[in-house]
PDB file of C-alpha atoms in Angstrom:
ATOM      1  CA  UNK A 298      39.999  66.534  39.579  1.00 88.00           C
ATOM      2  CA  UNK A 299      42.824  66.020  37.076  1.00 87.00           C
ATOM      3  CA  UNK A 300      44.601  63.659  39.454  1.00 90.00           C
ATOM      4  CA  UNK A 301      41.484  61.579  40.120  1.00 91.00           C
ATOM      5  CA  UNK A 302      40.585  61.455  36.427  1.00 89.00           C
ATOM      6  CA  UNK A 303      44.091  60.138  35.767  1.00 87.00           C
ATOM      7  CA  UNK A 304      43.279  57.196  38.049  1.00 90.00           C
ATOM      8  CA  UNK A 305      40.254  56.327  35.940  1.00 89.00           C
ATOM      9  CA  UNK A 306      37.532  58.084  37.929  1.00 93.00           C
ATOM     10  CA  UNK A 307      34.885  59.471  35.607  1.00 93.00           C
ATOM     11  CA  UNK A 308      32.200  60.827  37.940  1.00 94.00           C
ATOM     12  CA  UNK A 309      32.495  63.828  40.265  1.00 95.00           C
ATOM     13  CA  UNK A 310      29.923  65.056  42.769  1.00 94.00           C
ATOM     14  CA  UNK A 311      29.599  68.374  44.629  1.00 92.00           C
ATOM     15  CA  UNK A 312      27.720  68.422  47.930  1.00 90.00           C
ATOM     16  CA  UNK A 313      26.055  71.531  49.399  1.00 89.00           C
ATOM     17  CA  UNK A 314      25.740  73.405  46.107  1.00 92.00           C
ATOM     18  CA  UNK A 315      23.860  76.200  47.855  1.00 91.00           C
ATOM     19  CA  UNK A 316      26.998  77.188  49.762  1.00 89.00           C
ATOM     20  CA  UNK A 317      29.600  77.337  46.986  1.00 90.00           C
ATOM     21  CA  UNK A 318      29.985  81.124  47.035  1.00 86.00           C
ATOM     22  CA  UNK A 319      29.473  83.859  49.623  1.00 80.00           C
ATOM     23  CA  UNK A 320      27.617  87.054  48.858  1.00 76.00           C
ATOM     24  CA  UNK A 321      30.054  89.303  50.708  1.00 73.00           C
ATOM     25  CA  UNK A 322      28.452  92.523  49.413  1.00 71.00           C
ATOM     26  CA  UNK A 323      24.971  91.698  50.677  1.00 64.00           C
ATOM     27  CA  UNK A 324      23.442  92.688  47.314  1.00 64.00           C
ATOM     28  CA  UNK A 325      20.282  90.746  46.606  1.00 57.00           C
ATOM     29  CA  UNK A 326      20.567  88.842  49.876  1.00 54.00           C
ATOM     30  CA  UNK A 327      17.683  86.397  50.138  1.00 56.00           C
ATOM     31  CA  UNK A 328      18.006  85.482  53.806  1.00 52.00           C
ATOM     32  CA  UNK A 329      18.311  88.899  55.437  1.00 50.00           C
ATOM     33  CA  UNK A 330      22.078  88.505  55.802  1.00 50.00           C
ATOM     34  CA  UNK A 331      25.103  88.954  53.587  1.00 50.00           C
ATOM     35  CA  UNK A 332      26.133  85.297  53.524  1.00 58.00           C
ATOM     36  CA  UNK A 333      23.314  83.847  51.483  1.00 72.00           C
ATOM     37  CA  UNK A 334      22.486  80.484  50.037  1.00 84.00           C
ATOM     38  CA  UNK A 335      22.074  79.938  46.298  1.00 88.00           C
ATOM     39  CA  UNK A 336      23.904  83.172  45.525  1.00 87.00           C
ATOM     40  CA  UNK A 337      24.244  83.952  41.801  1.00 86.00           C
ATOM     41  CA  UNK A 338      28.021  83.538  42.132  1.00 88.00           C
ATOM     42  CA  UNK A 339      27.468  79.809  42.611  1.00 92.00           C
ATOM     43  CA  UNK A 340      26.901  79.555  38.860  1.00 92.00           C
ATOM     44  CA  UNK A 341      30.422  80.857  38.245  1.00 93.00           C
ATOM     45  CA  UNK A 342      31.908  78.188  40.523  1.00 94.00           C
ATOM     46  CA  UNK A 343      29.949  75.429  38.770  1.00 95.00           C
ATOM     47  CA  UNK A 344      31.006  76.817  35.395  1.00 96.00           C
ATOM     48  CA  UNK A 345      34.680  76.714  36.431  1.00 95.00           C
ATOM     49  CA  UNK A 346      34.400  73.067  37.486  1.00 94.00           C
ATOM     50  CA  UNK A 347      32.560  72.188  34.274  1.00 94.00           C
ATOM     51  CA  UNK A 348      35.347  73.698  32.192  1.00 94.00           C
ATOM     52  CA  UNK A 349      37.855  71.447  33.969  1.00 93.00           C
ATOM     53  CA  UNK A 350      35.661  68.417  33.249  1.00 93.00           C
ATOM     54  CA  UNK A 351      35.303  69.389  29.592  1.00 92.00           C
ATOM     55  CA  UNK A 352      39.077  69.668  29.302  1.00 91.00           C
ATOM     56  CA  UNK A 353      39.582  66.035  30.280  1.00 90.00           C
ATOM     57  CA  UNK A 354      39.600  63.028  27.974  1.00 87.00           C
ATOM     58  CA  UNK A 355      35.943  62.632  27.009  1.00 87.00           C
ATOM     59  CA  UNK A 356      36.320  60.240  24.100  1.00 90.00           C
ATOM     60  CA  UNK A 357      33.526  57.664  23.685  1.00 91.00           C
ATOM     61  CA  UNK A 358      33.659  55.327  26.650  1.00 88.00           C
ATOM     62  CA  UNK A 359      35.658  57.830  28.692  1.00 88.00           C
ATOM     63  CA  UNK A 360      33.027  60.532  29.184  1.00 91.00           C
ATOM     64  CA  UNK A 361      33.125  62.425  32.477  1.00 93.00           C
ATOM     65  CA  UNK A 362      30.103  63.433  34.534  1.00 94.00           C
ATOM     66  CA  UNK A 363      29.707  66.302  36.985  1.00 95.00           C
ATOM     67  CA  UNK A 364      26.760  66.222  39.379  1.00 95.00           C
ATOM     68  CA  UNK A 365      25.783  67.956  42.586  1.00 94.00           C
ATOM     69  CA  UNK A 366      23.266  67.973  45.415  1.00 93.00           C
ATOM     70  CA  UNK A 367      21.401  70.959  46.802  1.00 92.00           C
ATOM     71  CA  UNK A 368      19.626  70.635  50.151  1.00 88.00           C
ATOM     72  CA  UNK A 369      18.331  74.172  50.638  1.00 81.00           C
ATOM     73  CA  UNK A 370      16.790  75.575  47.483  1.00 84.00           C
ATOM     74  CA  UNK A 371      13.363  76.035  46.011  1.00 82.00           C
ATOM     75  CA  UNK A 372      12.442  74.756  42.566  1.00 81.00           C
ATOM     76  CA  UNK A 373      13.199  78.130  40.943  1.00 82.00           C
ATOM     77  CA  UNK A 374      16.696  78.283  42.448  1.00 86.00           C
ATOM     78  CA  UNK A 375      17.548  74.861  41.002  1.00 90.00           C
ATOM     79  CA  UNK A 376      17.859  76.512  37.564  1.00 89.00           C
ATOM     80  CA  UNK A 377      21.011  78.263  38.786  1.00 90.00           C
ATOM     81  CA  UNK A 378      22.914  74.966  38.645  1.00 95.00           C
ATOM     82  CA  UNK A 379      21.847  73.963  35.151  1.00 94.00           C
ATOM     83  CA  UNK A 380      23.780  76.830  33.596  1.00 92.00           C
ATOM     84  CA  UNK A 381      22.655  79.430  31.090  1.00 88.00           C
ATOM     85  CA  UNK A 382      23.626  82.932  29.968  1.00 87.00           C
ATOM     86  CA  UNK A 383      26.998  81.723  28.747  1.00 92.00           C
ATOM     87  CA  UNK A 384      27.685  79.536  31.796  1.00 94.00           C
ATOM     88  CA  UNK A 385      27.851  75.755  31.780  1.00 95.00           C
ATOM     89  CA  UNK A 386      25.986  73.801  34.425  1.00 95.00           C
ATOM     90  CA  UNK A 387      25.982  70.366  35.989  1.00 96.00           C
ATOM     91  CA  UNK A 388      25.029  67.239  34.096  1.00 95.00           C
ATOM     92  CA  UNK A 389      22.756  66.190  36.989  1.00 95.00           C
ATOM     93  CA  UNK A 390      21.328  68.325  39.799  1.00 95.00           C
ATOM     94  CA  UNK A 391      20.005  66.324  42.754  1.00 93.00           C
ATOM     95  CA  UNK A 392      17.545  67.744  45.238  1.00 91.00           C
ATOM     96  CA  UNK A 393      16.809  66.944  48.884  1.00 90.00           C
ATOM     97  CA  UNK A 394      13.478  68.503  49.806  1.00 89.00           C
ATOM     98  CA  UNK A 395      12.011  67.861  53.252  1.00 88.00           C
ATOM     99  CA  UNK A 396       8.539  68.646  51.888  1.00 91.00           C
ATOM    100  CA  UNK A 397       8.737  65.422  49.868  1.00 92.00           C
ATOM    101  CA  UNK A 398       9.372  63.420  53.037  1.00 91.00           C
ATOM    102  CA  UNK A 399       6.715  65.361  54.949  1.00 93.00           C
ATOM    103  CA  UNK A 400       3.979  64.794  52.372  1.00 94.00           C
ATOM    104  CA  UNK A 401       4.734  61.080  52.080  1.00 94.00           C
ATOM    105  CA  UNK A 402       4.777  60.721  55.872  1.00 93.00           C
ATOM    106  CA  UNK A 403       1.473  62.573  56.217  1.00 94.00           C
ATOM    107  CA  UNK A 404      -0.123  60.864  53.190  1.00 93.00           C
ATOM    108  CA  UNK A 405      -0.766  64.160  51.402  1.00 95.00           C
ATOM    109  CA  UNK A 406      -0.850  63.087  47.765  1.00 95.00           C
ATOM    110  CA  UNK A 407      -2.030  66.393  46.255  1.00 97.00           C
ATOM    111  CA  UNK A 408       0.633  68.429  48.069  1.00 96.00           C
ATOM    112  CA  UNK A 409       3.309  65.893  47.108  1.00 95.00           C
ATOM    113  CA  UNK A 410       2.285  66.045  43.463  1.00 95.00           C
ATOM    114  CA  UNK A 411       2.575  69.843  43.498  1.00 95.00           C
ATOM    115  CA  UNK A 412       6.112  69.745  44.938  1.00 92.00           C
ATOM    116  CA  UNK A 413       7.254  67.145  42.401  1.00 93.00           C
ATOM    117  CA  UNK A 414       5.622  68.941  39.466  1.00 93.00           C
ATOM    118  CA  UNK A 415       7.439  72.165  40.356  1.00 91.00           C
ATOM    119  CA  UNK A 416      10.813  70.437  40.186  1.00 90.00           C
ATOM    120  CA  UNK A 417      10.019  68.589  36.976  1.00 90.00           C
ATOM    121  CA  UNK A 418       8.719  71.722  35.238  1.00 90.00           C
ATOM    122  CA  UNK A 419      11.800  73.752  36.206  1.00 87.00           C
ATOM    123  CA  UNK A 420      14.107  70.909  35.136  1.00 87.00           C
ATOM    124  CA  UNK A 421      12.447  70.282  31.778  1.00 85.00           C
ATOM    125  CA  UNK A 422      15.182  69.464  29.279  1.00 88.00           C
ATOM    126  CA  UNK A 423      17.704  68.765  32.063  1.00 92.00           C
ATOM    127  CA  UNK A 424      18.613  65.748  34.163  1.00 93.00           C
ATOM    128  CA  UNK A 425      17.212  65.811  37.700  1.00 93.00           C
ATOM    129  CA  UNK A 426      18.371  63.561  40.527  1.00 94.00           C
ATOM    130  CA  UNK A 427      16.138  62.537  43.428  1.00 94.00           C
ATOM    131  CA  UNK A 428      17.563  62.070  46.916  1.00 92.00           C
ATOM    132  CA  UNK A 429      15.489  61.411  50.021  1.00 91.00           C
ATOM    133  CA  UNK A 430      18.235  62.234  52.499  1.00 88.00           C
ATOM    134  CA  UNK A 431      21.478  64.175  52.542  1.00 83.00           C
ATOM    135  CA  UNK A 432      25.072  63.128  53.183  1.00 77.00           C
ATOM    136  CA  UNK A 433      25.560  66.434  54.985  1.00 77.00           C
ATOM    137  CA  UNK A 434      26.889  65.914  58.552  1.00 76.00           C
ATOM    138  CA  UNK A 435      24.088  66.112  61.098  1.00 80.00           C
ATOM    139  CA  UNK A 436      21.358  65.225  58.621  1.00 85.00           C
ATOM    140  CA  UNK A 437      18.761  62.596  59.494  1.00 90.00           C
ATOM    141  CA  UNK A 438      18.172  59.386  57.623  1.00 92.00           C
ATOM    142  CA  UNK A 439      14.901  58.755  55.783  1.00 93.00           C
ATOM    143  CA  UNK A 440      13.694  56.345  58.477  1.00 93.00           C
ATOM    144  CA  UNK A 441      13.849  59.103  61.080  1.00 92.00           C
ATOM    145  CA  UNK A 442      12.168  61.596  58.739  1.00 90.00           C
ATOM    146  CA  UNK A 443       9.348  59.102  58.245  1.00 92.00           C
ATOM    147  CA  UNK A 444       8.723  58.949  62.001  1.00 91.00           C
ATOM    148  CA  UNK A 445      10.300  55.470  62.204  1.00 92.00           C
ATOM    149  CA  UNK A 446       7.656  54.025  59.877  1.00 93.00           C
ATOM    150  CA  UNK A 447       9.215  51.397  57.599  1.00 92.00           C
ATOM    151  CA  UNK A 448       6.170  51.242  55.312  1.00 93.00           C
ATOM    152  CA  UNK A 449       6.553  54.958  54.550  1.00 93.00           C
ATOM    153  CA  UNK A 450      10.252  54.384  53.814  1.00 94.00           C
ATOM    154  CA  UNK A 451       9.244  51.693  51.303  1.00 93.00           C
ATOM    155  CA  UNK A 452       6.735  54.026  49.641  1.00 94.00           C
ATOM    156  CA  UNK A 453       9.321  56.816  49.466  1.00 94.00           C
ATOM    157  CA  UNK A 454      11.905  54.612  47.757  1.00 94.00           C
ATOM    158  CA  UNK A 455       9.362  53.192  45.321  1.00 94.00           C
ATOM    159  CA  UNK A 456       8.418  56.742  44.336  1.00 94.00           C
ATOM    160  CA  UNK A 457      12.075  57.748  44.076  1.00 93.00           C
ATOM    161  CA  UNK A 458      12.733  54.863  41.667  1.00 94.00           C
ATOM    162  CA  UNK A 459       9.723  55.675  39.475  1.00 94.00           C
ATOM    163  CA  UNK A 460      10.230  59.432  39.045  1.00 94.00           C
ATOM    164  CA  UNK A 461      11.812  60.656  35.794  1.00 93.00           C
ATOM    165  CA  UNK A 462      15.506  61.365  36.235  1.00 93.00           C
ATOM    166  CA  UNK A 463      18.087  59.620  38.403  1.00 93.00           C
ATOM    167  CA  UNK A 464      17.223  57.762  41.601  1.00 93.00           C
ATOM    168  CA  UNK A 465      20.014  58.370  44.143  1.00 91.00           C
ATOM    169  CA  UNK A 466      19.357  56.504  47.397  1.00 91.00           C
ATOM    170  CA  UNK A 467      21.822  57.036  50.241  1.00 92.00           C
ATOM    171  CA  UNK A 468      23.353  53.823  51.535  1.00 93.00           C
ATOM    172  CA  UNK A 469      21.342  52.116  54.247  1.00 94.00           C
ATOM    173  CA  UNK A 470      18.197  54.160  53.713  1.00 94.00           C
ATOM    174  CA  UNK A 471      16.724  51.375  51.590  1.00 92.00           C
ATOM    175  CA  UNK A 472      16.691  49.049  54.631  1.00 94.00           C
ATOM    176  CA  UNK A 473      15.498  51.810  56.976  1.00 94.00           C
ATOM    177  CA  UNK A 474      18.740  52.260  58.912  1.00 95.00           C
ATOM    178  CA  UNK A 475      18.579  54.702  61.829  1.00 93.00           C
ATOM    179  CA  UNK A 476      20.719  57.705  62.716  1.00 93.00           C
ATOM    180  CA  UNK A 477      23.839  56.965  64.714  1.00 91.00           C
ATOM    181  CA  UNK A 478      25.226  59.170  67.468  1.00 88.00           C
ATOM    182  CA  UNK A 479      28.710  60.199  68.557  1.00 87.00           C
ATOM    183  CA  UNK A 480      29.104  62.530  71.531  1.00 85.00           C
ATOM    184  CA  UNK A 481      25.470  63.547  71.147  1.00 85.00           C
ATOM    185  CA  UNK A 482      25.815  64.402  67.448  1.00 88.00           C
ATOM    186  CA  UNK A 483      23.941  62.618  64.673  1.00 90.00           C
ATOM    187  CA  UNK A 484      26.065  60.555  62.337  1.00 90.00           C
ATOM    188  CA  UNK A 485      25.839  57.563  60.005  1.00 92.00           C
ATOM    189  CA  UNK A 486      26.903  54.049  60.979  1.00 94.00           C
ATOM    190  CA  UNK A 487      28.395  51.309  58.761  1.00 96.00           C
ATOM    191  CA  UNK A 488      26.210  49.551  56.210  1.00 97.00           C
ATOM    192  CA  UNK A 489      24.321  46.611  57.693  1.00 97.00           C
ATOM    193  CA  UNK A 490      24.862  43.762  55.236  1.00 97.00           C
ATOM    194  CA  UNK A 491      24.161  40.772  57.457  1.00 97.00           C
ATOM    195  CA  UNK A 492      23.791  39.567  61.046  1.00 95.00           C
ATOM    196  CA  UNK A 493      27.446  38.555  61.133  1.00 95.00           C
ATOM    197  CA  UNK A 494      30.049  40.383  63.214  1.00 95.00           C
ATOM    198  CA  UNK A 495      30.175  44.137  62.452  1.00 96.00           C
ATOM    199  CA  UNK A 496      27.038  43.633  60.329  1.00 96.00           C
ATOM    200  CA  UNK A 497      29.195  42.017  57.648  1.00 97.00           C
ATOM    201  CA  UNK A 498      30.691  45.427  56.890  1.00 97.00           C
ATOM    202  CA  UNK A 499      34.293  44.553  57.727  1.00 96.00           C
ATOM    203  CA  UNK A 500      36.396  41.846  59.331  1.00 94.00           C
ATOM    204  CA  UNK A 501      38.427  44.596  60.955  1.00 95.00           C
ATOM    205  CA  UNK A 502      37.375  47.376  63.296  1.00 94.00           C
ATOM    206  CA  UNK A 503      34.923  49.918  61.803  1.00 93.00           C
ATOM    207  CA  UNK A 504      35.458  53.628  62.417  1.00 90.00           C
ATOM    208  CA  UNK A 505      32.260  53.665  64.468  1.00 92.00           C
ATOM    209  CA  UNK A 506      30.216  50.892  66.044  1.00 92.00           C
ATOM    210  CA  UNK A 507      27.411  49.418  63.958  1.00 95.00           C
ATOM    211  CA  UNK A 508      23.849  50.003  65.124  1.00 94.00           C
ATOM    212  CA  UNK A 509      22.677  47.370  67.636  1.00 92.00           C
ATOM    213  CA  UNK A 510      19.663  46.494  65.448  1.00 93.00           C
ATOM    214  CA  UNK A 511      21.892  45.069  62.677  1.00 95.00           C
ATOM    215  CA  UNK A 512      21.063  41.470  63.654  1.00 93.00           C
ATOM    216  CA  UNK A 513      17.442  41.933  62.525  1.00 91.00           C
ATOM    217  CA  UNK A 514      17.744  44.869  60.117  1.00 94.00           C
ATOM    218  CA  UNK A 515      20.212  44.028  57.342  1.00 96.00           C
ATOM    219  CA  UNK A 516      20.375  43.424  53.614  1.00 96.00           C
ATOM    220  CA  UNK A 517      20.334  39.635  53.959  1.00 95.00           C
ATOM    221  CA  UNK A 518      17.094  39.757  55.944  1.00 92.00           C
ATOM    222  CA  UNK A 519      15.445  41.860  53.240  1.00 85.00           C
ATOM    223  CA  UNK A 520      16.300  39.567  50.336  1.00 77.00           C
TER     224      UNK A 520
END
């Protein structure tokens, strides 16, 4: 963190917050096993990172931000990452909740409202980030979660942009990019900017082939 801050980077993000610490004693295990998600010790790890951030140059115009994403937590568990009881938390906690996708896909407005209200009530007084998909390896893109329905993807992103807090779309989701595949495993492919070679992503050789649909599904075609 100190090295990156020295290069002028001011924002730091932690993925998979729920897995920061292991509950090796098994006390208070919430999954029936000793290695639990959202263990109370996660707050200590976040606090240690926050102290590093606070020790950096945070003069006006040089403020540093620490955020994180949790993909397996209920609304109540989100509070763990905001700090409290002498511990400092994240500036922004982002959530990825499959129930949000499910209720949009199935057009269940009342159920969707309940899920969103729970997060907003728990996060009152804090900054909440909204993500529709995760950067975690093996995760599916929004388009796949919406049963390949582009209109539902549009609705989901409109809602994401309008909710109080920070809208955090994952690259390519806004144009309904699909999951890629390498050796049978889900992955993400390069951003599809245009119908040019390599989807306009690079004039070189990308680390993985672009999706074949880039000629019709790209940023240029959406603008």
